[in-house]
Amino acid sequence: MGRFDDKEKALDLNEKGIDLYELERHEEAIACFDEAIRLDPELSDVHYNKGMALHVLERHEEAIACFDEAIKSDSENGDLWQWKGLSLHVLDRHEEAVACFDEAIRLDPELSDAWQWKGMALHVLDRHEEAVACFDEAIRLDPESLVAWQWKGITLKELNRNEESIACFDKDIRINPESEHSWHYKGVVLYRLERYEEAVACYDKAISLDPELSEVWNSKGMSLHNLERYEEAVACYDEDIRLDTESPYSWNNKGIALEELERYEEAVACYD
């Protein structure tokens, strides 16, 4: 009877932990999951839920240990493999992450997250063609996936497939017009194509959505420089430097723009 009572208490604690997780009270949730595990260590769902809470708290090594514990008794669960893979990816253990995503996909080929996360890991490993194929599969399963469209665009940019890249960012922006990163990346590709006015318009949109994105200010400055709007370029580099005082690109780019303005003393100071 005691063993049955322990299991019932563990299940109740698991449900309480899930509620706390949904309320973003992750430390309290973990405490519930720990007590549930103490009462019944065989409940794979509790290990999984604890792993999820640890993942949110960026305690990825501990999360992986929880997913591993859950996999011991539920090895055919694709969700467990894909979340273990994502924690490994965040820890820059990309080859191991890909292996986990592959196992998740083998168990459930309809897991769109596993496809897009595998694509992200392959992107980091410079396996760009394979990454694009993964993003395509993720998009087939979930045509509204912001992550898949954005990362497909980023990967196509790396492959110099610029028009296709822009089309992906446009799709992402159509789904979510407030996707500041897609506005920025679209601007970067337009800059590469020497379409500087259009690039500036994209950077302005990204800045309106998040003025603290320091790298966008540098990107905007570079486009303005190429349009020979040097004073405006310097102002952009200054804003990047204000947000990131160690920004090597903006200091250097500011110096070059000041040279164009024949403000040589100030230019020299940028290179020091």
Short mmCIF file of C-alpha atoms in Angstrom, two decimals:
data_model
loop_
_atom_site.label_atom_id
_atom_site.label_comp_id
_atom_site.label_asym_id
_atom_site.label_seq_id
_atom_site.Cartn_x
_atom_site.Cartn_y
_atom_site.Cartn_z
CA MET A 1 0.00 0.00 0.00
CA GLY A 2 2.87 2.36 0.82
CA ARG A 3 4.43 1.93 -2.61
CA PHE A 4 1.08 2.77 -4.25
CA ASP A 5 0.73 5.85 -2.03
CA ASP A 6 4.24 6.99 -2.98
CA LYS A 7 3.43 6.70 -6.67
CA GLU A 8 0.21 8.68 -6.23
CA LYS A 9 2.07 11.39 -4.30
CA ALA A 10 4.77 11.46 -6.98
CA LEU A 11 2.17 11.91 -9.72
CA ASP A 12 0.52 14.73 -7.76
CA LEU A 13 3.89 16.43 -7.27
CA ASN A 14 4.61 16.06 -10.98
CA GLU A 15 1.33 17.83 -11.81
CA LYS A 16 2.14 20.59 -9.32
CA GLY A 17 5.57 20.94 -10.86
CA ILE A 18 4.04 21.26 -14.34
CA ASP A 19 1.74 24.03 -13.09
CA LEU A 20 4.69 25.87 -11.54
CA TYR A 21 6.64 25.45 -14.78
CA GLU A 22 3.77 27.02 -16.72
CA LEU A 23 3.85 29.92 -14.23
CA GLU A 24 7.62 30.27 -14.95
CA ARG A 25 8.42 29.41 -11.31
CA HIS A 26 11.08 26.99 -12.47
CA GLU A 27 13.08 26.56 -9.26
CA GLU A 28 9.93 25.64 -7.36
CA ALA A 29 8.94 23.29 -10.16
CA ILE A 30 12.30 21.53 -9.93
CA ALA A 31 11.83 21.09 -6.18
CA CYS A 32 8.52 19.33 -6.88
CA PHE A 33 10.06 17.11 -9.53
CA ASP A 34 12.94 16.23 -7.17
CA GLU A 35 10.52 15.14 -4.46
CA ALA A 36 8.50 13.15 -7.00
CA ILE A 37 11.68 11.40 -8.16
CA ARG A 38 12.59 10.61 -4.56
CA LEU A 39 9.22 8.92 -4.11
CA ASP A 40 9.25 7.10 -7.45
CA PRO A 41 12.51 7.21 -9.45
CA GLU A 42 10.98 5.18 -12.31
CA LEU A 43 8.62 7.89 -13.60
CA SER A 44 10.27 8.95 -16.85
CA ASP A 45 7.87 11.89 -17.32
CA VAL A 46 9.15 13.51 -14.12
CA HIS A 47 12.78 13.30 -15.27
CA TYR A 48 11.71 14.81 -18.61
CA ASN A 49 9.82 17.65 -16.94
CA LYS A 50 12.73 18.39 -14.62
CA GLY A 51 15.02 18.44 -17.66
CA MET A 52 12.75 20.95 -19.38
CA ALA A 53 12.81 23.27 -16.35
CA LEU A 54 16.60 23.00 -16.13
CA HIS A 55 16.87 23.76 -19.85
CA VAL A 56 14.88 26.98 -19.41
CA LEU A 57 17.24 27.92 -16.56
CA GLU A 58 20.19 27.25 -18.91
CA ARG A 59 21.49 24.49 -16.65
CA HIS A 60 22.09 22.31 -19.68
CA GLU A 61 24.45 19.68 -18.28
CA GLU A 62 21.91 18.89 -15.57
CA ALA A 63 19.11 18.91 -18.14
CA ILE A 64 20.96 16.37 -20.28
CA ALA A 65 21.38 14.11 -17.23
CA CYS A 66 17.60 14.26 -16.70
CA PHE A 67 16.82 13.50 -20.34
CA ASP A 68 19.26 10.57 -20.18
CA GLU A 69 17.49 9.23 -17.09
CA ALA A 70 14.13 9.50 -18.85
CA ILE A 71 15.49 7.80 -21.98
CA LYS A 72 16.54 4.77 -19.91
CA SER A 73 12.88 3.81 -19.44
CA ASP A 74 11.36 5.54 -22.48
CA SER A 75 13.93 5.26 -25.26
CA GLU A 76 11.32 5.38 -28.03
CA ASN A 77 10.18 8.88 -27.11
CA GLY A 78 11.34 11.29 -29.82
CA ASP A 79 10.69 14.35 -27.64
CA LEU A 80 13.31 13.21 -25.14
CA TRP A 81 15.92 12.83 -27.88
CA GLN A 82 15.18 16.18 -29.51
CA TRP A 83 15.37 18.11 -26.22
CA LYS A 84 18.59 16.36 -25.24
CA GLY A 85 19.87 17.36 -28.68
CA LEU A 86 18.93 21.00 -28.15
CA SER A 87 20.75 21.14 -24.80
CA LEU A 88 23.82 19.61 -26.46
CA HIS A 89 23.56 22.17 -29.27
CA VAL A 90 23.49 25.05 -26.77
CA LEU A 91 26.65 23.58 -25.19
CA ASP A 92 28.35 23.60 -28.64
CA ARG A 93 28.39 19.79 -28.75
CA HIS A 94 26.95 19.86 -32.25
CA GLU A 95 27.92 16.42 -33.54
CA GLU A 96 26.31 14.79 -30.51
CA ALA A 97 23.29 17.05 -30.98
CA VAL A 98 22.88 15.94 -34.60
CA ALA A 99 22.98 12.29 -33.48
CA CYS A 100 20.16 13.00 -31.00
CA PHE A 101 18.08 14.82 -33.61
CA ASP A 102 18.59 11.92 -36.00
CA GLU A 103 17.30 9.51 -33.38
CA ALA A 104 14.30 11.77 -32.67
CA ILE A 105 13.50 11.92 -36.39
CA ARG A 106 13.90 8.15 -36.77
CA LEU A 107 11.34 7.68 -34.00
CA ASP A 108 8.98 10.42 -35.25
CA PRO A 109 9.70 11.93 -38.69
CA GLU A 110 6.94 14.52 -38.10
CA LEU A 111 8.84 16.36 -35.34
CA SER A 112 9.34 19.72 -37.04
CA ASP A 113 11.44 21.08 -34.16
CA ALA A 114 13.89 18.20 -34.49
CA TRP A 115 14.33 19.01 -38.19
CA GLN A 116 14.91 22.72 -37.64
CA TRP A 117 17.20 22.20 -34.64
CA LYS A 118 19.19 19.63 -36.62
CA GLY A 119 19.49 22.25 -39.38
CA MET A 120 20.84 24.78 -36.88
CA ALA A 121 23.48 22.33 -35.63
CA LEU A 122 24.49 21.45 -39.19
CA HIS A 123 24.75 25.17 -40.01
CA VAL A 124 27.24 25.64 -37.17
CA LEU A 125 29.19 22.64 -38.50
CA ASP A 126 29.34 24.37 -41.94
CA ARG A 127 27.26 21.58 -43.48
CA HIS A 128 25.06 24.13 -45.17
CA GLU A 129 23.44 22.11 -47.94
CA GLU A 130 22.33 19.49 -45.42
CA ALA A 131 21.09 22.26 -43.14
CA VAL A 132 18.93 23.73 -45.92
CA ALA A 133 17.38 20.30 -46.53
CA CYS A 134 16.48 20.09 -42.82
CA PHE A 135 14.91 23.54 -42.83
CA ASP A 136 12.92 22.59 -45.93
CA GLU A 137 11.55 19.54 -44.11
CA ALA A 138 10.72 21.62 -41.03
CA ILE A 139 8.87 24.11 -43.25
CA ARG A 140 6.98 21.30 -44.99
CA LEU A 141 5.76 20.15 -41.58
CA ASP A 142 5.17 23.67 -40.23
CA PRO A 143 4.94 26.32 -42.99
CA GLU A 144 4.66 29.10 -40.39
CA SER A 145 7.88 28.21 -38.55
CA LEU A 146 9.71 31.49 -37.97
CA VAL A 147 12.86 29.70 -36.86
CA ALA A 148 13.06 27.51 -39.96
CA TRP A 149 12.47 30.36 -42.42
CA GLN A 150 14.98 32.64 -40.70
CA TRP A 151 17.70 30.00 -40.40
CA LYS A 152 17.14 28.81 -43.95
CA GLY A 153 17.71 32.42 -45.04
CA ILE A 154 20.88 32.68 -42.95
CA THR A 155 22.21 29.41 -44.37
CA LEU A 156 21.42 30.37 -47.96
CA LYS A 157 23.29 33.61 -47.31
CA GLU A 158 26.36 31.54 -46.37
CA LEU A 159 25.96 29.66 -49.67
CA ASN A 160 25.80 33.01 -51.57
CA ARG A 161 22.30 32.15 -52.76
CA ASN A 162 21.34 35.73 -52.07
CA GLU A 163 17.98 36.11 -53.80
CA GLU A 164 16.73 32.88 -52.23
CA SER A 165 17.98 34.12 -48.88
CA ILE A 166 16.05 37.38 -49.20
CA ALA A 167 12.91 35.43 -50.13
CA CYS A 168 13.21 33.45 -46.87
CA PHE A 169 13.59 36.60 -44.78
CA ASP A 170 10.61 38.11 -46.60
CA LYS A 171 8.54 35.04 -45.75
CA ASP A 172 9.63 35.25 -42.11
CA ILE A 173 8.72 38.95 -42.03
CA ARG A 174 5.31 38.27 -43.59
CA ILE A 175 4.58 35.82 -40.77
CA ASN A 176 6.01 38.14 -38.12
CA PRO A 177 6.61 41.75 -39.24
CA GLU A 178 8.36 42.41 -35.91
CA SER A 179 11.17 39.92 -36.56
CA GLU A 180 14.04 42.36 -36.06
CA HIS A 181 16.70 39.77 -36.86
CA SER A 182 15.17 38.95 -40.26
CA TRP A 183 15.03 42.67 -41.10
CA HIS A 184 18.71 42.91 -40.18
CA TYR A 185 19.76 39.80 -42.12
CA LYS A 186 17.78 40.92 -45.15
CA GLY A 187 19.66 44.22 -45.00
CA VAL A 188 22.98 42.37 -44.83
CA VAL A 189 22.17 40.45 -48.03
CA LEU A 190 20.97 43.61 -49.78
CA TYR A 191 24.25 45.29 -48.79
CA ARG A 192 26.13 42.39 -50.35
CA LEU A 193 24.13 42.97 -53.56
CA GLU A 194 25.07 46.71 -53.40
CA ARG A 195 21.43 47.67 -52.90
CA TYR A 196 22.39 50.13 -50.18
CA GLU A 197 19.24 52.26 -49.97
CA GLU A 198 17.11 49.16 -49.52
CA ALA A 199 19.56 47.85 -46.94
CA VAL A 200 19.31 51.08 -44.93
CA ALA A 201 15.51 50.80 -44.94
CA CYS A 202 15.78 47.27 -43.51
CA TYR A 203 18.24 48.36 -40.82
CA ASP A 204 15.95 51.24 -39.87
CA LYS A 205 13.09 48.80 -39.42
CA ALA A 206 15.25 46.49 -37.29
CA ILE A 207 16.37 49.46 -35.15
CA SER A 208 12.77 50.64 -34.69
CA LEU A 209 11.98 47.18 -33.29
CA ASP A 210 15.09 46.92 -31.09
CA PRO A 211 17.34 50.00 -30.80
CA GLU A 212 19.77 47.99 -28.62
CA LEU A 213 20.90 45.68 -31.46
CA SER A 214 24.41 47.07 -31.69
CA GLU A 215 25.46 45.16 -34.82
CA VAL A 216 22.59 46.70 -36.82
CA TRP A 217 23.99 50.17 -36.21
CA ASN A 218 27.34 49.08 -37.64
CA SER A 219 25.62 47.50 -40.65
CA LYS A 220 23.62 50.67 -41.28
CA GLY A 221 26.78 52.74 -41.02
CA MET A 222 28.48 50.63 -43.67
CA SER A 223 25.61 51.10 -46.12
CA LEU A 224 25.55 54.85 -45.48
CA HIS A 225 29.31 54.95 -46.03
CA ASN A 226 28.87 53.36 -49.45
CA LEU A 227 26.22 55.98 -50.21
CA GLU A 228 28.85 58.63 -49.28
CA ARG A 229 26.69 59.79 -46.38
CA TYR A 230 29.69 59.89 -44.07
CA GLU A 231 28.34 62.07 -41.25
CA GLU A 232 25.34 59.77 -40.85
CA ALA A 233 27.64 56.75 -40.99
CA VAL A 234 29.77 58.15 -38.16
CA ALA A 235 26.64 58.69 -36.07
CA CYS A 236 25.70 55.03 -36.58
CA TYR A 237 29.17 53.81 -35.60
CA ASP A 238 28.99 56.00 -32.50
CA GLU A 239 25.72 54.37 -31.51
CA ASP A 240 27.21 50.90 -31.98
CA ILE A 241 30.20 51.89 -29.85
CA ARG A 242 27.89 53.28 -27.16
CA LEU A 243 26.14 49.92 -27.00
CA ASP A 244 29.32 47.86 -27.34
CA THR A 245 32.46 49.79 -26.40
CA GLU A 246 34.67 46.92 -27.58
CA SER A 247 33.18 46.82 -31.08
CA PRO A 248 36.28 46.50 -33.31
CA TYR A 249 34.37 46.94 -36.56
CA SER A 250 32.70 50.21 -35.69
CA TRP A 251 35.90 51.79 -34.35
CA ASN A 252 37.69 50.88 -37.57
CA ASN A 253 34.78 51.87 -39.81
CA LYS A 254 34.35 55.16 -37.97
CA GLY A 255 38.03 55.93 -38.59
CA ILE A 256 37.62 55.29 -42.33
CA ALA A 257 34.52 57.52 -42.50
CA LEU A 258 36.31 60.31 -40.62
CA GLU A 259 39.17 60.09 -43.15
CA GLU A 260 36.63 60.69 -45.91
CA LEU A 261 35.53 63.79 -43.98
CA GLU A 262 39.22 64.85 -43.64
CA ARG A 263 38.92 64.73 -39.85
CA TYR A 264 42.26 63.00 -39.54
CA GLU A 265 43.01 63.60 -35.85
CA GLU A 266 39.72 62.01 -34.87
CA ALA A 267 40.36 59.17 -37.34
CA VAL A 268 43.74 58.38 -35.77
CA ALA A 269 42.11 58.20 -32.34
CA CYS A 270 39.74 55.49 -33.62
CA TYR A 271 42.64 53.21 -34.51
CA ASP A 272 44.41 53.56 -31.14
#
